[in-house]
């Protein structure tokens, strides 16, 4: 009798193990099918990295919407930093590994002994575009992104730069309670970083580095038919110049980046149209949510009027600039009471975060961080010497 019970128990365990294995395989198969459909790839190994397969932020939005529809589980986009392979993502979907809850703060690179660098989102709201920059900075540089509220579809996006900055200051101080802080951002992200630095200063916290990547004082730029058409024409010229400035391998990488960028913009443009007819109706990650966020961020940056900043501004800019952006008072030297440091990169506009040009930005940013660290060390030594007297 006892032997029979033992055999029955073993059979039950075997059946459960087989069922779990089948469920696990089914999850991986369905996830693989989603990846193949979204990425347009016929064959994907379960250990291949999403980004290495050509994945970007726009495709991630579509993919996570499909995952939610298929598995009835809503995951934040930043899950791709924790689980960038089918194997790892399937474990989260099966409940074998926990996913971090949605947060404005995204840990892109947590390892390293250097002070963390906090980088604000651009108009698109996501921070996936900073992955290559973080990779070029190296494994010893902690790197955090701040993404827009509303990307998870649970609430509307913020509409003022000051509101965004207040939220991000709270999140930054959860990771690093006190300064000195190292901040930055690309395009509109630089505008948000500027206001984050202002609010930290008001709270009595030192900012060691405020690095603005190709960021303008947007509210001073006129939005006219002439300025828009001039910008569009020059954009084509700069893209062509960038393409012909690199070798054959660089051309391939550049074309891939530009195709990916266009692919990212299409759902955003579609989402902007959808959002006009479905305000407040979106409850999931969708093109409509992306469009709402992009529109809100754009409007917020144009409406933001910056005040004088008591510290130093590090302005990292391309060698050439659009005519409409080239007026002297569109930059930050008149607002930076502590002075302005300028790095001019051998790149054209809109190329700083694009391979193979992103390496130039990484070099300039690392030098800026090194210099700021040295200033902090010198200041700390001077204070210690005064106290010892």
PDB file of N, CA and C in Angstrom, residues 204-246:
ATOM      1  N   UNK A 204      19.242  73.089  -1.919  1.00  0.00           N
ATOM      2  CA  UNK A 204      20.543  73.150  -1.263  1.00  0.00           C
ATOM      3  C   UNK A 204      21.491  72.043  -1.643  1.00  0.00           C
ATOM      4  N   UNK A 205      21.197  71.336  -2.766  1.00  0.00           N
ATOM      5  CA  UNK A 205      22.032  70.219  -3.208  1.00  0.00           C
ATOM      6  C   UNK A 205      22.945  70.664  -4.354  1.00  0.00           C
ATOM      7  N   UNK A 206      24.242  70.335  -4.273  1.00  0.00           N
ATOM      8  CA  UNK A 206      25.176  70.744  -5.336  1.00  0.00           C
ATOM      9  C   UNK A 206      25.031  69.909  -6.598  1.00  0.00           C
ATOM     10  N   UNK A 207      25.179  70.556  -7.735  1.00  0.00           N
ATOM     11  CA  UNK A 207      25.185  69.885  -9.040  1.00  0.00           C
ATOM     12  C   UNK A 207      26.593  69.996  -9.604  1.00  0.00           C
ATOM     13  N   UNK A 208      27.269  68.862  -9.741  1.00  0.00           N
ATOM     14  CA  UNK A 208      28.650  68.859 -10.218  1.00  0.00           C
ATOM     15  C   UNK A 208      28.717  69.047 -11.722  1.00  0.00           C
ATOM     16  N   UNK A 209      27.722  68.504 -12.449  1.00  0.00           N
ATOM     17  CA  UNK A 209      27.742  68.574 -13.913  1.00  0.00           C
ATOM     18  C   UNK A 209      26.317  68.712 -14.432  1.00  0.00           C
ATOM     19  N   UNK A 210      26.116  69.692 -15.305  1.00  0.00           N
ATOM     20  CA  UNK A 210      24.867  69.854 -16.040  1.00  0.00           C
ATOM     21  C   UNK A 210      25.241  69.882 -17.513  1.00  0.00           C
ATOM     22  N   UNK A 211      25.077  68.744 -18.195  1.00  0.00           N
ATOM     23  CA  UNK A 211      25.522  68.587 -19.579  1.00  0.00           C
ATOM     24  C   UNK A 211      24.309  68.574 -20.512  1.00  0.00           C
ATOM     25  N   UNK A 212      24.253  69.547 -21.419  1.00  0.00           N
ATOM     26  CA  UNK A 212      23.156  69.670 -22.361  1.00  0.00           C
ATOM     27  C   UNK A 212      23.633  69.250 -23.741  1.00  0.00           C
ATOM     28  N   UNK A 213      23.004  68.205 -24.302  1.00  0.00           N
ATOM     29  CA  UNK A 213      23.411  67.683 -25.610  1.00  0.00           C
ATOM     30  C   UNK A 213      22.534  68.314 -26.692  1.00  0.00           C
ATOM     31  N   UNK A 214      23.093  69.210 -27.476  1.00  0.00           N
ATOM     32  CA  UNK A 214      22.371  69.836 -28.587  1.00  0.00           C
ATOM     33  C   UNK A 214      21.003  70.343 -28.132  1.00  0.00           C
ATOM     34  N   UNK A 215      21.009  71.132 -27.067  1.00  0.00           N
ATOM     35  CA  UNK A 215      19.781  71.650 -26.470  1.00  0.00           C
ATOM     36  C   UNK A 215      19.677  73.151 -26.683  1.00  0.00           C
ATOM     37  N   UNK A 216      18.502  73.613 -27.098  1.00  0.00           N
ATOM     38  CA  UNK A 216      18.260  75.034 -27.326  1.00  0.00           C
ATOM     39  C   UNK A 216      17.362  75.617 -26.234  1.00  0.00           C
ATOM     40  N   UNK A 217      17.359  76.936 -26.176  1.00  0.00           N
ATOM     41  CA  UNK A 217      16.376  77.661 -25.373  1.00  0.00           C
ATOM     42  C   UNK A 217      15.136  77.768 -26.259  1.00  0.00           C
ATOM     43  N   UNK A 218      14.305  76.728 -26.230  1.00  0.00           N
ATOM     44  CA  UNK A 218      13.307  76.496 -27.261  1.00  0.00           C
ATOM     45  C   UNK A 218      12.284  77.610 -27.393  1.00  0.00           C
ATOM     46  N   UNK A 219      11.907  78.263 -26.296  1.00  0.00           N
ATOM     47  CA  UNK A 219      10.820  79.242 -26.382  1.00  0.00           C
ATOM     48  C   UNK A 219      11.198  80.477 -27.198  1.00  0.00           C
ATOM     49  N   UNK A 220      12.506  80.643 -27.489  1.00  0.00           N
ATOM     50  CA  UNK A 220      12.954  81.791 -28.283  1.00  0.00           C
ATOM     51  C   UNK A 220      12.997  81.496 -29.786  1.00  0.00           C
ATOM     52  N   UNK A 221      12.689  80.270 -30.158  1.00  0.00           N
ATOM     53  CA  UNK A 221      12.744  79.899 -31.576  1.00  0.00           C
ATOM     54  C   UNK A 221      11.372  80.109 -32.211  1.00  0.00           C
ATOM     55  N   UNK A 222      11.289  80.923 -33.244  1.00  0.00           N
ATOM     56  CA  UNK A 222       9.990  81.168 -33.882  1.00  0.00           C
ATOM     57  C   UNK A 222       9.511  79.956 -34.680  1.00  0.00           C
ATOM     58  N   UNK A 223       8.252  79.607 -34.507  1.00  0.00           N
ATOM     59  CA  UNK A 223       7.662  78.500 -35.266  1.00  0.00           C
ATOM     60  C   UNK A 223       6.850  79.080 -36.419  1.00  0.00           C
ATOM     61  N   UNK A 224       7.515  79.256 -37.545  1.00  0.00           N
ATOM     62  CA  UNK A 224       6.868  79.808 -38.730  1.00  0.00           C
ATOM     63  C   UNK A 224       6.968  78.812 -39.874  1.00  0.00           C
ATOM     64  N   UNK A 225       6.238  79.085 -40.938  1.00  0.00           N
ATOM     65  CA  UNK A 225       6.323  78.216 -42.117  1.00  0.00           C
ATOM     66  C   UNK A 225       7.750  78.218 -42.659  1.00  0.00           C
ATOM     67  N   UNK A 226       8.395  79.395 -42.662  1.00  0.00           N
ATOM     68  CA  UNK A 226       9.764  79.484 -43.176  1.00  0.00           C
ATOM     69  C   UNK A 226      10.725  78.674 -42.314  1.00  0.00           C
ATOM     70  N   UNK A 227      10.626  78.817 -40.976  1.00  0.00           N
ATOM     71  CA  UNK A 227      11.560  78.107 -40.098  1.00  0.00           C
ATOM     72  C   UNK A 227      11.384  76.599 -40.205  1.00  0.00           C
ATOM     73  N   UNK A 228      10.134  76.136 -40.331  1.00  0.00           N
ATOM     74  CA  UNK A 228       9.884  74.701 -40.437  1.00  0.00           C
ATOM     75  C   UNK A 228      10.395  74.142 -41.758  1.00  0.00           C
ATOM     76  N   UNK A 229      10.155  74.870 -42.861  1.00  0.00           N
ATOM     77  CA  UNK A 229      10.618  74.394 -44.171  1.00  0.00           C
ATOM     78  C   UNK A 229      12.134  74.433 -44.262  1.00  0.00           C
ATOM     79  N   UNK A 230      12.750  75.469 -43.695  1.00  0.00           N
ATOM     80  CA  UNK A 230      14.215  75.566 -43.676  1.00  0.00           C
ATOM     81  C   UNK A 230      14.828  74.412 -42.891  1.00  0.00           C
ATOM     82  N   UNK A 231      14.221  74.097 -41.749  1.00  0.00           N
ATOM     83  CA  UNK A 231      14.707  73.001 -40.917  1.00  0.00           C
ATOM     84  C   UNK A 231      14.609  71.675 -41.663  1.00  0.00           C
ATOM     85  N   UNK A 232      13.475  71.439 -42.335  1.00  0.00           N
ATOM     86  CA  UNK A 232      13.273  70.174 -43.057  1.00  0.00           C
ATOM     87  C   UNK A 232      14.272  70.017 -44.190  1.00  0.00           C
ATOM     88  N   UNK A 233      14.531  71.116 -44.919  1.00  0.00           N
ATOM     89  CA  UNK A 233      15.479  71.062 -46.033  1.00  0.00           C
ATOM     90  C   UNK A 233      16.887  70.783 -45.540  1.00  0.00           C
ATOM     91  N   UNK A 234      17.300  71.517 -44.516  1.00  0.00           N
ATOM     92  CA  UNK A 234      18.650  71.321 -43.979  1.00  0.00           C
ATOM     93  C   UNK A 234      18.821  69.936 -43.367  1.00  0.00           C
ATOM     94  N   UNK A 235      17.762  69.403 -42.814  1.00  0.00           N
ATOM     95  CA  UNK A 235      17.835  68.060 -42.220  1.00  0.00           C
ATOM     96  C   UNK A 235      18.256  67.034 -43.270  1.00  0.00           C
ATOM     97  N   UNK A 236      17.681  67.128 -44.462  1.00  0.00           N
ATOM     98  CA  UNK A 236      18.055  66.219 -45.543  1.00  0.00           C
ATOM     99  C   UNK A 236      19.516  66.399 -45.934  1.00  0.00           C
ATOM    100  N   UNK A 237      19.963  67.650 -46.005  1.00  0.00           N
ATOM    101  CA  UNK A 237      21.355  67.949 -46.368  1.00  0.00           C
ATOM    102  C   UNK A 237      22.310  67.369 -45.334  1.00  0.00           C
ATOM    103  N   UNK A 238      22.006  67.574 -44.054  1.00  0.00           N
ATOM    104  CA  UNK A 238      22.883  67.077 -42.985  1.00  0.00           C
ATOM    105  C   UNK A 238      22.909  65.549 -42.964  1.00  0.00           C
ATOM    106  N   UNK A 239      21.775  64.918 -43.222  1.00  0.00           N
ATOM    107  CA  UNK A 239      21.739  63.454 -43.257  1.00  0.00           C
ATOM    108  C   UNK A 239      22.635  62.932 -44.381  1.00  0.00           C
ATOM    109  N   UNK A 240      22.553  63.574 -45.544  1.00  0.00           N
ATOM    110  CA  UNK A 240      23.394  63.153 -46.670  1.00  0.00           C
ATOM    111  C   UNK A 240      24.865  63.351 -46.354  1.00  0.00           C
ATOM    112  N   UNK A 241      25.207  64.488 -45.756  1.00  0.00           N
ATOM    113  CA  UNK A 241      26.600  64.764 -45.398  1.00  0.00           C
ATOM    114  C   UNK A 241      27.117  63.750 -44.394  1.00  0.00           C
ATOM    115  N   UNK A 242      26.302  63.375 -43.428  1.00  0.00           N
ATOM    116  CA  UNK A 242      26.707  62.376 -42.432  1.00  0.00           C
ATOM    117  C   UNK A 242      26.937  61.025 -43.086  1.00  0.00           C
ATOM    118  N   UNK A 243      26.073  60.668 -44.016  1.00  0.00           N
ATOM    119  CA  UNK A 243      26.195  59.382 -44.704  1.00  0.00           C
ATOM    120  C   UNK A 243      27.512  59.287 -45.471  1.00  0.00           C
ATOM    121  N   UNK A 244      27.870  60.344 -46.197  1.00  0.00           N
ATOM    122  CA  UNK A 244      29.069  60.312 -47.022  1.00  0.00           C
ATOM    123  C   UNK A 244      30.357  60.565 -46.228  1.00  0.00           C
ATOM    124  N   UNK A 245      30.226  60.876 -44.939  1.00  0.00           N
ATOM    125  CA  UNK A 245      31.413  61.166 -44.141  1.00  0.00           C
ATOM    126  C   UNK A 245      32.028  59.919 -43.513  1.00  0.00           C
ATOM    127  N   UNK A 246      31.363  58.765 -43.639  1.00  0.00           N
ATOM    128  CA  UNK A 246      31.855  57.552 -42.989  1.00  0.00           C
ATOM    129  C   UNK A 246      32.198  56.488 -44.024  1.00  0.00           C
TER     130      UNK A 246
END
